[in-house]
Coordinates of C-alpha atoms in Angstrom, one line a residue:
X55 CA -18.5 12.2 -17.2
X56 CA -14.9 13.0 -16.4
X57 CA -13.9 14.7 -19.6
X58 CA -15.2 17.2 -22.0
X59 CA -18.4 16.3 -24.0
X60 CA -19.0 13.2 -22.1
X61 CA -22.1 11.0 -22.6
X62 CA -23.2 8.5 -20.0
X63 CA -23.6 4.9 -21.0
X64 CA -26.6 3.3 -19.4
X65 CA -26.9 -0.3 -18.4
X66 CA -29.2 -2.4 -20.5
X67 CA -31.6 -5.0 -19.1
X68 CA -30.2 -8.0 -20.9
X69 CA -27.0 -9.9 -20.4
X70 CA -24.2 -8.6 -22.6
X71 CA -23.1 -11.0 -25.4
X72 CA -19.6 -12.3 -25.1
X73 CA -17.4 -10.3 -27.3
X74 CA -13.7 -9.9 -27.5
X75 CA -12.7 -6.6 -25.9
X76 CA -9.3 -5.1 -25.2
X77 CA -7.6 -6.2 -22.0
X78 CA -8.9 -4.1 -19.2
X79 CA -12.4 -3.6 -20.5
X80 CA -14.8 -4.0 -17.6
X81 CA -18.3 -4.5 -18.8
X82 CA -21.5 -2.7 -19.7
X83 CA -21.6 -0.3 -16.9
X84 CA -18.6 1.7 -18.1
X85 CA -19.2 5.3 -19.1
X86 CA -18.1 6.3 -22.6
X87 CA -16.2 9.6 -22.8
X88 CA -14.7 11.5 -25.6
X89 CA -11.2 12.8 -25.4
X90 CA -10.9 16.4 -26.4
X91 CA -8.2 19.0 -25.7
X92 CA -8.8 20.9 -22.4
X93 CA -8.3 24.1 -24.4
X94 CA -11.6 23.6 -26.1
X95 CA -14.1 26.3 -25.2
X96 CA -17.5 25.0 -24.3
X97 CA -20.3 27.0 -25.7
X98 CA -23.2 24.6 -26.4
X99 CA -26.2 24.7 -24.1
X100 CA -27.1 21.6 -22.1
X101 CA -30.3 19.8 -23.0
X102 CA -33.3 20.0 -20.7
X103 CA -32.7 16.5 -19.3
X104 CA -29.0 17.4 -18.6
X105 CA -30.0 20.6 -16.9
X106 CA -32.1 18.5 -14.5
X107 CA -29.5 15.8 -14.0
X108 CA -26.4 18.1 -13.7
X109 CA -25.7 21.3 -11.9
X110 CA -24.9 24.5 -13.7
X111 CA -21.1 24.9 -14.5
X112 CA -19.1 25.9 -11.4
X113 CA -15.8 27.7 -11.8
X114 CA -13.1 26.2 -9.6
X115 CA -9.8 27.8 -8.6
X116 CA -7.8 26.4 -11.5
X117 CA -6.9 27.5 -15.0
X118 CA -6.0 24.9 -17.7
X119 CA -2.5 26.4 -17.9
X120 CA -2.0 25.9 -14.2
X121 CA -2.0 22.1 -14.5
X122 CA 1.1 20.3 -15.7
X123 CA 0.9 17.0 -17.5
X124 CA 0.2 14.1 -15.1
X125 CA -0.5 16.5 -12.3
X126 CA -3.3 15.8 -9.7
X127 CA -4.9 18.7 -7.9
X128 CA -7.7 18.8 -5.3
X129 CA -10.1 21.7 -5.9
X130 CA -13.3 22.9 -4.2
X131 CA -16.6 22.4 -6.1
X132 CA -18.5 24.0 -3.1
X133 CA -17.9 24.3 0.6
X134 CA -18.8 20.6 1.1
X135 CA -17.5 18.9 -2.0
X136 CA -13.9 18.3 -3.0
X137 CA -12.9 17.2 -6.5
X138 CA -9.7 15.6 -7.9
X139 CA -8.7 17.3 -11.1
X140 CA -6.2 15.5 -13.3
X141 CA -4.4 16.4 -16.6
X142 CA -3.3 13.4 -18.6
X143 CA -2.5 13.2 -22.3
X144 CA -3.6 16.8 -22.6
X145 CA -7.1 16.1 -21.3
X146 CA -8.7 17.1 -18.1
X147 CA -10.5 14.6 -15.9
X148 CA -12.5 15.3 -12.7
X149 CA -13.6 12.7 -10.2
X150 CA -14.4 12.6 -6.5
X151 CA -11.5 13.5 -4.2
X152 CA -11.9 10.8 -1.6
X153 CA -11.5 7.0 -1.9
X154 CA -14.9 5.3 -1.3
X155 CA -13.3 2.8 1.1
X156 CA -12.1 4.8 4.1
X157 CA -12.0 8.3 2.6
X158 CA -8.3 8.7 1.8
X159 CA -7.4 11.8 -0.2
X160 CA -6.8 10.6 -3.7
X161 CA -4.6 13.5 -4.7
X162 CA -1.9 11.9 -2.5
X163 CA -2.3 8.6 -4.3
X164 CA -0.6 7.0 -7.2
X165 CA -1.6 8.2 -10.7
X166 CA -1.5 5.5 -13.3
X167 CA -2.6 5.5 -17.0
X168 CA -6.2 6.5 -16.9
X169 CA -6.8 5.7 -13.2
X170 CA -5.8 6.7 -9.7
X171 CA -4.9 4.3 -6.9
X172 CA -5.7 5.0 -3.2
X173 CA -2.6 5.7 -1.2
X174 CA -3.8 3.8 1.9
X175 CA -5.2 0.4 0.7
X176 CA -4.8 0.4 -3.1
X177 CA -8.3 0.7 -4.4
X178 CA -8.3 2.0 -8.1
X179 CA -10.7 4.3 -9.8
X180 CA -11.1 5.0 -13.5
X181 CA -10.5 8.7 -14.3
X182 CA -13.1 8.7 -17.2
X183 CA -15.9 7.2 -15.2
X184 CA -15.1 7.2 -11.5
X185 CA -15.8 3.4 -11.5
X186 CA -14.0 1.2 -9.0
X187 CA -11.6 -1.1 -10.8
X188 CA -9.6 -2.6 -8.0
X189 CA -10.4 -3.0 -4.3
X190 CA -11.0 -2.8 -1.3
X191 CA -14.3 -1.1 -1.1
X192 CA -17.6 -1.4 -2.9
X193 CA -18.6 1.9 -4.3
X194 CA -17.4 4.0 -7.2
X195 CA -16.7 7.7 -6.8
X196 CA -18.5 10.7 -8.5
X197 CA -17.4 11.8 -11.9
X198 CA -17.7 15.4 -13.1
X199 CA -18.2 17.0 -16.5
X200 CA -15.4 19.3 -17.4
X201 CA -15.7 22.5 -19.4
X202 CA -13.3 25.2 -20.2
X203 CA -14.1 28.9 -20.2
X204 CA -13.0 31.4 -22.9
X205 CA -10.0 32.4 -20.7
X206 CA -9.0 28.9 -19.7
X207 CA -11.0 28.8 -16.5
X208 CA -11.9 25.2 -15.5
X209 CA -15.6 24.7 -15.0
X210 CA -17.2 21.6 -13.5
X211 CA -20.7 20.2 -13.6
X212 CA -21.8 17.7 -11.0
X213 CA -24.5 15.1 -11.2
X214 CA -27.0 16.3 -8.6
X215 CA -27.5 12.8 -7.2
X216 CA -23.7 12.6 -6.4
X217 CA -23.5 15.7 -4.3
X218 CA -25.0 14.1 -1.2
X219 CA -22.0 11.8 -0.6
X220 CA -18.5 11.1 -1.9
X221 CA -19.3 7.7 -3.3
X222 CA -21.6 6.4 -6.0
X223 CA -23.4 3.1 -6.6
X224 CA -23.2 1.8 -10.2
X225 CA -26.4 1.2 -12.0
X226 CA -28.0 -2.1 -11.2
X227 CA -30.9 -4.0 -12.8
X228 CA -33.7 -6.0 -11.1
X229 CA -35.0 -9.4 -11.9
X230 CA -37.4 -9.9 -14.8
X231 CA -40.0 -12.7 -14.4
X232 CA -39.5 -13.8 -18.0
X233 CA -35.8 -14.4 -17.4
X234 CA -35.7 -18.0 -16.1
X235 CA -31.9 -18.2 -15.7
X236 CA -30.5 -18.8 -12.2
X237 CA -27.1 -17.6 -10.9
X238 CA -25.8 -18.7 -7.5
X239 CA -23.1 -17.1 -5.5
X240 CA -21.8 -19.3 -2.6
X241 CA -20.1 -17.4 0.1
X242 CA -21.1 -14.3 2.1
X243 CA -17.6 -12.9 2.4
X244 CA -16.1 -9.9 0.5
X245 CA -15.7 -11.9 -2.7
X246 CA -19.3 -13.1 -2.8
X247 CA -20.7 -9.7 -1.8
X248 CA -18.9 -8.0 -4.7
X249 CA -19.9 -10.8 -7.2
X250 CA -23.6 -10.5 -6.3
X251 CA -23.6 -6.7 -6.9
X252 CA -21.5 -6.9 -10.0
X253 CA -23.8 -9.5 -11.6
X254 CA -26.8 -7.1 -11.2
X255 CA -24.6 -4.2 -12.5
X256 CA -23.7 -6.3 -15.6
X257 CA -27.3 -6.5 -16.6
X258 CA -28.3 -10.0 -15.4
X259 CA -32.1 -10.1 -14.9
X260 CA -32.5 -13.7 -13.9
X261 CA -32.8 -15.2 -10.4
X262 CA -29.8 -14.4 -8.2
X263 CA -29.1 -16.2 -4.9
X264 CA -26.4 -15.4 -2.4
X265 CA -25.7 -18.3 0.0
X266 CA -24.2 -17.1 3.3
X267 CA -23.1 -19.7 5.9
X268 CA -23.2 -17.1 8.7
X269 CA -26.4 -15.7 10.1
X270 CA -25.4 -12.2 9.0
X271 CA -25.5 -10.2 5.8
X272 CA -22.0 -9.9 4.2
X273 CA -19.7 -7.7 6.4
X274 CA -16.2 -6.3 6.6
X275 CA -14.2 -9.1 8.2
X276 CA -11.0 -7.1 8.2
X277 CA -12.3 -5.0 11.1
X278 CA -13.2 -7.7 13.6
X279 CA -9.6 -8.6 14.7
X280 CA -8.7 -4.9 15.0
X281 CA -11.9 -3.7 16.9
X282 CA -13.9 -6.5 18.5
X283 CA -16.5 -4.2 20.0
X284 CA -18.2 -3.4 16.6
X285 CA -21.7 -4.6 15.9
X286 CA -23.0 -6.0 12.7
X287 CA -24.7 -2.7 11.8
X288 CA -21.2 -1.1 11.8
X289 CA -19.7 -3.9 9.8
X290 CA -22.1 -5.0 7.1
X291 CA -21.5 -3.8 3.5
X292 CA -25.2 -3.2 2.7
X293 CA -28.4 -3.4 4.7
X294 CA -31.4 -5.8 4.0
X295 CA -33.3 -3.2 2.0
X296 CA -30.4 -3.0 -0.5
X297 CA -30.6 -6.7 -1.4
X298 CA -34.4 -6.6 -1.6
X299 CA -34.3 -3.5 -3.8
X300 CA -32.1 -5.3 -6.3
X301 CA -33.8 -8.7 -6.1
X302 CA -30.8 -10.5 -4.6
X303 CA -32.0 -13.4 -2.5
X304 CA -29.8 -13.7 0.5
X305 CA -29.9 -17.1 2.3
X306 CA -28.4 -16.5 5.8
X307 CA -27.3 -19.3 8.0
X308 CA -27.2 -21.7 5.0
X309 CA -24.2 -23.7 4.0
X310 CA -23.4 -25.5 0.7
X311 CA -23.4 -29.3 1.4
X312 CA -22.8 -30.7 -2.1
X313 CA -22.3 -29.6 -5.7
X314 CA -23.6 -31.8 -8.5
X315 CA -22.1 -30.4 -11.6
X316 CA -23.6 -33.1 -13.9
X317 CA -27.1 -32.0 -12.9
X318 CA -26.1 -28.4 -12.2
X319 CA -27.5 -28.6 -8.7
X320 CA -26.4 -27.1 -5.4
X321 CA -27.5 -29.0 -2.3
X322 CA -27.8 -26.7 0.8
X323 CA -27.9 -27.3 4.5
X324 CA -31.5 -26.0 4.7
X325 CA -32.7 -29.0 2.6
X326 CA -33.1 -27.0 -0.6
X327 CA -31.7 -28.3 -3.9
X328 CA -31.3 -25.5 -6.4
X329 CA -30.6 -25.8 -10.1
X330 CA -28.3 -23.2 -11.6
X331 CA -27.1 -22.0 -14.9
X332 CA -23.8 -20.6 -13.6
X333 CA -22.4 -20.6 -10.1
X334 CA -19.6 -18.6 -8.3
X335 CA -18.0 -20.3 -5.3
X336 CA -16.1 -18.2 -2.8
X337 CA -16.4 -20.1 0.4
X338 CA -13.2 -18.8 1.9
X339 CA -11.5 -20.3 5.0
X340 CA -12.2 -21.5 8.5
X341 CA -9.8 -21.0 11.4
X342 CA -7.4 -23.9 12.0
X343 CA -7.2 -25.4 15.5
X344 CA -3.8 -27.2 15.9
X345 CA -3.9 -30.7 17.6
X346 CA -2.8 -29.5 21.0
X347 CA -4.2 -31.3 24.1
X348 CA -7.0 -29.2 25.5
X349 CA -7.6 -27.1 22.3
X350 CA -11.3 -27.6 22.6
X351 CA -11.6 -26.3 26.1
X352 CA -14.0 -23.4 26.8
X353 CA -12.3 -20.0 26.5
X354 CA -10.0 -21.2 23.7
X355 CA -11.2 -19.1 20.8
X356 CA -10.3 -18.3 17.2
X357 CA -10.8 -15.0 15.4
X358 CA -12.4 -15.5 12.0
X359 CA -16.1 -14.5 12.2
X360 CA -18.3 -12.0 14.0
X361 CA -19.5 -14.8 16.3
X362 CA -15.9 -15.3 17.4
X363 CA -15.4 -11.7 18.4
X364 CA -18.7 -11.6 20.2
X365 CA -17.6 -14.6 22.3
X366 CA -14.2 -13.1 23.0
X367 CA -15.8 -9.8 24.1
X368 CA -18.0 -11.7 26.5
X369 CA -14.8 -13.1 28.2
X370 CA -12.9 -9.9 28.6
X371 CA -12.6 -8.4 32.1
X372 CA -10.0 -6.1 33.6
X373 CA -8.6 -9.1 35.5
X374 CA -8.4 -11.4 32.4
X375 CA -5.0 -12.9 31.5
X376 CA -4.9 -13.4 27.7
X377 CA -2.5 -15.5 25.7
X378 CA -2.3 -15.3 21.9
X379 CA -0.8 -18.2 20.0
X380 CA 0.8 -17.2 16.8
X381 CA 2.9 -14.2 15.6
X382 CA 1.2 -13.3 12.4
X383 CA -1.5 -10.7 11.7
X384 CA -4.6 -12.2 13.4
X385 CA -2.9 -12.9 16.7
X386 CA -0.9 -9.6 16.7
X387 CA -4.0 -7.5 15.9
X388 CA -6.0 -9.2 18.6
X389 CA -3.2 -8.7 21.1
X390 CA -2.8 -5.0 20.3
X391 CA -6.6 -4.5 20.6
X392 CA -6.9 -6.2 23.9
X393 CA -3.9 -5.2 25.9
X394 CA -5.4 -2.0 27.3
X395 CA -8.6 -3.8 28.4
X396 CA -7.2 -6.8 30.4
X397 CA -4.6 -7.5 33.1
X398 CA -2.0 -9.0 30.7
X399 CA -1.5 -10.2 27.2
X400 CA 1.2 -12.6 26.1
X401 CA 2.0 -13.5 22.5
X402 CA 3.6 -16.9 21.9
X403 CA 5.3 -17.3 18.5
X404 CA 7.4 -19.9 16.7
X405 CA 9.8 -17.5 15.0
X406 CA 12.4 -15.3 16.8
X407 CA 10.5 -12.2 15.7
X408 CA 6.8 -11.6 14.6
X409 CA 5.8 -11.3 11.0
X410 CA 9.2 -12.6 9.8
X411 CA 7.7 -14.6 6.9
X412 CA 5.9 -11.5 5.6
X413 CA 8.3 -8.7 6.3
X414 CA 11.7 -10.2 7.1
X415 CA 13.8 -10.1 10.3
X416 CA 14.6 -6.3 10.5
X417 CA 11.0 -5.2 10.4
X418 CA 10.0 -8.1 12.6
X419 CA 12.4 -7.0 15.2
X420 CA 11.0 -3.4 15.2
X421 CA 7.5 -4.8 15.5
X422 CA 8.7 -6.9 18.4
X423 CA 10.0 -3.8 20.2
X424 CA 6.7 -2.0 19.4
X425 CA 4.7 -4.7 21.2
X426 CA 7.0 -4.8 24.2
X427 CA 6.9 -1.0 24.5
X428 CA 3.1 -1.4 24.7
X429 CA 3.3 -3.8 27.6
X430 CA 2.6 -7.0 25.6
X431 CA 4.9 -9.9 26.7
X432 CA 6.5 -11.6 23.7
X433 CA 7.5 -15.3 24.1
X434 CA 9.3 -15.9 20.8
X435 CA 10.9 -19.2 19.6
X436 CA 8.3 -21.0 21.6
X437 CA 5.0 -22.8 21.4
X438 CA 2.2 -24.4 23.4
X439 CA 2.4 -28.1 24.1
X440 CA -0.7 -28.4 26.4
X441 CA -3.7 -26.3 27.3
X442 CA -4.8 -27.1 30.9
X443 CA -8.4 -26.8 32.0
X444 CA -10.1 -26.4 35.4
X445 CA -13.0 -28.4 36.8
X446 CA -15.5 -26.4 34.8
X447 CA -13.7 -27.2 31.5
X448 CA -12.3 -23.7 31.1
X449 CA -8.7 -23.0 30.2
X450 CA -6.6 -22.1 33.3
X451 CA -3.1 -22.2 32.0
X452 CA -0.9 -23.1 29.1
X453 CA 2.3 -25.1 29.0
X454 CA 5.1 -23.8 26.7
X455 CA 7.7 -25.9 24.9
X456 CA 10.3 -25.2 27.6
X457 CA 7.9 -26.3 30.4
X458 CA 6.9 -22.8 31.5
X459 CA 3.3 -22.6 32.7
X460 CA 1.5 -19.4 32.0
X461 CA -1.8 -18.5 33.8
X462 CA -4.5 -18.1 31.1
X463 CA -8.2 -17.1 31.2
X464 CA -8.5 -16.7 27.5
X465 CA -6.4 -18.3 24.7
X466 CA -6.8 -16.8 21.2
X467 CA -5.5 -19.0 18.4
X468 CA -4.0 -17.2 15.4
X469 CA -2.7 -20.5 13.9
X470 CA -3.7 -20.3 10.3
X471 CA -6.7 -21.5 8.4
X472 CA -8.1 -24.3 6.2
X473 CA -9.9 -23.8 2.9
X474 CA -13.7 -24.5 2.9
X475 CA -13.9 -26.8 -0.2
X476 CA -14.9 -30.1 1.4
X477 CA -18.4 -29.9 -0.1
X478 CA -16.8 -30.0 -3.6
X479 CA -15.6 -33.6 -3.2
X480 CA -16.9 -35.8 -6.0
X481 CA -18.3 -32.7 -7.8
X482 CA -16.0 -33.0 -10.7
X483 CA -14.2 -29.8 -9.7
X484 CA -10.5 -30.5 -9.3
X485 CA -9.3 -29.8 -5.8
X486 CA -5.6 -29.5 -5.0
X487 CA -4.0 -31.1 -2.0
X488 CA -4.2 -27.9 0.1
X489 CA -7.9 -27.5 -0.7
X490 CA -7.5 -24.8 -3.4
X491 CA -9.0 -24.9 -6.9
X492 CA -7.1 -24.1 -10.1
X493 CA -8.9 -21.5 -12.2
X494 CA -8.3 -20.0 -15.6
X495 CA -7.4 -16.3 -16.0
X496 CA -11.2 -15.7 -16.2
X497 CA -11.8 -17.6 -12.9
X498 CA -13.6 -20.6 -14.4
X499 CA -12.7 -24.0 -12.9
X500 CA -12.2 -27.1 -14.9
X501 CA -16.0 -27.6 -15.0
X502 CA -17.8 -25.2 -17.4
X503 CA -20.1 -22.6 -15.7
X504 CA -18.4 -23.2 -12.3
X505 CA -16.4 -20.1 -11.3
X506 CA -14.2 -20.0 -8.2
X507 CA -12.5 -17.1 -6.5
X508 CA -11.3 -15.6 -3.2
X509 CA -9.2 -17.5 -0.7
X510 CA -9.9 -20.9 -2.3
X511 CA -8.8 -19.9 -5.8
X512 CA -5.4 -20.9 -7.1
X513 CA -5.0 -18.2 -9.7
X514 CA -2.5 -16.1 -11.7
X515 CA -1.6 -12.6 -10.5
X516 CA 0.2 -9.7 -12.0
X517 CA 3.9 -9.7 -11.2
X518 CA 6.8 -12.1 -11.4
X519 CA 4.9 -15.3 -10.3
X520 CA 4.5 -17.4 -13.5
X521 CA 2.6 -20.2 -11.7
X522 CA -0.8 -19.9 -10.0
X523 CA -0.7 -18.9 -6.4
X524 CA -3.2 -19.3 -3.6
X525 CA -3.4 -16.0 -1.6
X526 CA -5.9 -15.1 1.1
X527 CA -6.1 -11.3 0.7
X528 CA -9.2 -9.2 1.3
X529 CA -8.5 -7.0 -1.7
X530 CA -7.8 -9.9 -4.0
X531 CA -11.0 -11.6 -2.9
X532 CA -13.1 -8.6 -3.8
X533 CA -11.4 -8.3 -7.1
X534 CA -12.0 -11.9 -7.9
X535 CA -15.7 -11.4 -7.2
X536 CA -15.9 -8.6 -9.8
X537 CA -13.9 -10.5 -12.5
X538 CA -16.0 -13.7 -12.1
X539 CA -19.3 -11.8 -12.3
X540 CA -18.3 -10.0 -15.5
X541 CA -17.3 -13.2 -17.1
X542 CA -20.4 -15.1 -15.9
X543 CA -22.6 -12.4 -17.5
X544 CA -20.9 -12.7 -20.9
X545 CA -18.1 -10.2 -20.6
X546 CA -14.5 -10.9 -21.1
X547 CA -12.4 -9.8 -18.2
X548 CA -8.9 -11.3 -17.5
X549 CA -7.3 -11.3 -14.1
X550 CA -4.9 -8.4 -13.7
X551 CA -4.6 -8.1 -10.0
X552 CA -1.6 -7.1 -7.9
X553 CA -1.8 -8.5 -4.3
X554 CA -2.1 -5.6 -1.8
X555 CA -2.6 -5.9 1.9
X556 CA -2.4 -3.8 5.0
X557 CA -2.4 -3.9 8.8
X558 CA -2.8 -1.4 11.6
X559 CA -1.0 -2.1 14.9
X560 CA -0.8 0.4 17.7
X561 CA -1.6 3.1 15.2
X562 CA 1.2 2.1 12.8
X563 CA -0.2 1.4 9.4
X564 CA 1.9 -1.0 7.3
X565 CA 1.1 -1.5 3.6
X566 CA 2.5 -4.2 1.3
X567 CA 2.1 -4.9 -2.4
X568 CA 3.5 -7.7 -4.6
X569 CA 4.4 -11.3 -4.2
X570 CA 7.3 -13.6 -4.4
X571 CA 10.4 -14.9 -2.7
X572 CA 13.3 -12.6 -1.8
X573 CA 16.9 -12.9 -0.6
X574 CA 17.3 -9.4 0.7
X575 CA 15.3 -6.5 2.2
X576 CA 16.6 -3.0 1.4
X577 CA 15.3 -0.5 3.9
X578 CA 15.0 3.1 3.1
X579 CA 14.2 5.5 6.0
X580 CA 13.9 4.9 9.7
X581 CA 12.6 1.7 11.2
X582 CA 12.9 3.3 14.6
X583 CA 10.5 6.1 13.7
X584 CA 8.2 3.8 11.6
X585 CA 8.9 5.9 8.5
X586 CA 10.4 3.5 6.0
X587 CA 10.1 1.8 2.7
X588 CA 11.2 -1.9 2.4
X589 CA 12.2 -3.3 -1.0
X590 CA 12.1 -7.1 -1.2
X591 CA 14.7 -8.2 -3.8
X592 CA 15.0 -11.7 -5.3
X593 CA 17.9 -13.8 -6.6
X594 CA 17.6 -12.1 -10.0
X595 CA 18.0 -8.6 -8.4
X596 CA 14.4 -7.8 -9.1
X597 CA 12.0 -6.2 -6.6
X598 CA 9.2 -8.7 -5.9
X599 CA 7.3 -6.6 -3.3
X600 CA 7.4 -3.3 -1.5
X601 CA 6.2 -2.5 2.1
X602 CA 6.1 0.8 3.8
X603 CA 5.0 2.6 7.0
X604 CA 4.5 6.4 7.1
X605 CA 5.7 6.8 3.5
X606 CA 2.5 6.8 1.4
X607 CA 1.9 6.5 -1.5
X608 CA 5.0 4.4 -2.4
X609 CA 3.3 1.0 -2.0
X610 CA 0.4 2.1 -4.1
X611 CA 2.9 3.4 -6.7
X612 CA 4.6 0.0 -6.8
X613 CA 1.3 -1.8 -7.2
X614 CA 0.4 0.5 -10.1
X615 CA 3.8 0.0 -11.7
X616 CA 3.4 -3.8 -11.5
X617 CA -0.1 -3.6 -12.9
X618 CA 1.3 -1.9 -16.0
X619 CA 3.6 -4.9 -16.5
X620 CA 6.7 -2.9 -15.6
X621 CA 9.5 -4.1 -13.3
X622 CA 11.7 -2.6 -10.7
X623 CA 15.4 -3.7 -10.4
X624 CA 18.0 -3.4 -7.8
X625 CA 20.0 -0.9 -9.9
X626 CA 17.1 1.6 -9.8
X627 CA 17.0 1.6 -5.9
X628 CA 20.7 1.2 -5.1
X629 CA 21.4 4.9 -4.8
X630 CA 19.5 6.5 -1.9
X631 CA 19.6 9.9 -3.7
X632 CA 17.7 8.6 -6.7
X633 CA 15.8 5.8 -5.1
X634 CA 12.3 7.3 -5.8
X635 CA 13.0 8.1 -9.4
X636 CA 11.4 4.9 -10.5
X637 CA 8.0 6.4 -9.8
X638 CA 8.3 8.5 -12.9
X639 CA 7.8 5.3 -14.9
X640 CA 4.1 5.3 -13.9
X641 CA 3.3 7.9 -16.5
X642 CA 5.4 6.3 -19.3
X643 CA 3.4 4.5 -22.1
X644 CA 3.2 0.7 -21.7
X645 CA 5.4 -1.0 -24.2
X646 CA 3.5 -2.8 -27.0
X647 CA 4.9 -6.1 -28.1
X648 CA 4.1 -7.9 -31.4

């Protein structure tokens, strides 16, 4: 699929043996495609099985000579199906035109070497196979067979099963009774959900258990602070039938109490003790409640899980006076989502502007103005010293550091989080002071067969950070789940992730890719109009991260550049007239060092 004379590689029923593969290989589910010149004329007749599986060739409005090298073009396969056509290294590739996450048009994304990156949130798809290689999202995209007519007309053949939708589930195996191995995934968040699916995609046919502390199937946590009215049916990644079909045991409402690595046993809150062969731990974070007097009063809520938002929704009335403590993403997204539904919303923050740590003072000041323009009262360089309750034990007001007393019917805490690794005490797994766990580049802990990922992992990333870092990003958590699963199943997959996160506030989508300290922020464009690119430059005059609003796909391009091991320096962005020229480096070959 995806290039001329392509043969599909089908998943086997046994676990792949560990073999050394080139960096970037992703396991047994990958399709294998030949690379032929797009000028080749296709004259062979499809086999009877192919004729059933694939459509007849469809001529699209494109000739081979129309496409330039490294050009992406969206074409129509039929009135309901769009296809992304790409010419790279003289070969034609064809995949689905929309990202499987939120449907972003991939022809406006970032073209890398053999893959395309979504312009909105950074998900990556292999051009030969359509397989998802970086996240967010779960599904791959369709891949089309490319043929070329006698006069250079591009012809596409679609897999019939892919025509119904713009995304595709990779082949997954089921459990075999004779396979007595047991793999456990602990954590029902995005990392655990991806790991469980990938384990089945990698050919593991033993018993597979997914332990979820919440009462719900794995769901999209990113949405809950932005839209608190959503129900679990609108949030969950997969339904119950999906997990049953693929023999994934989901234990809902069950927490991990103790890990005994000597006996290879997991002790659970439901009283069960399960022996495992390999285990992946991605237990994430819990919301942190600061030690403020009155913090445990009724109507003082955090925003971390679906149960939190359900509780908050039950407290919302048109007369409610809401205070949000904290000026980072959770508190700000909650404030933005609630201000039109209640009498008033006040944000109380420690810094002089919101999001200062993430984006710097200039962008923070513009965000401050945005909130004030939308009738959110911003109390910056402040804090709460006391939460006052009424006779019924409900919060009635909060006291600020300057003595000001604010009426309050609902206090939302966006005051950080703590890592859920307490159950690993005395397990033999080394835990850092902040609760994180050091892992190898293959996500294995210091204890063999114990893999750790997501928010609790202290891991290497692509970029300028030479030391391990502990980053709580949704995209990174899903990526960890995939990498851990591949390695648990006998593959060899090294961490190669570039941190990428995003937020949506009052309709303004801000993207950010990279990681590292900076001494200066170079702004290109208009902060006032929310159409800008921000380059974060460190002491060595190297760009450590890029943020943008209304300027896609520049952040996706920077993420792709970093993933190729290439750097961006101040000199390349100093001149506004040539500031975007660095994007041309994306199609340049990666240097080979010996």
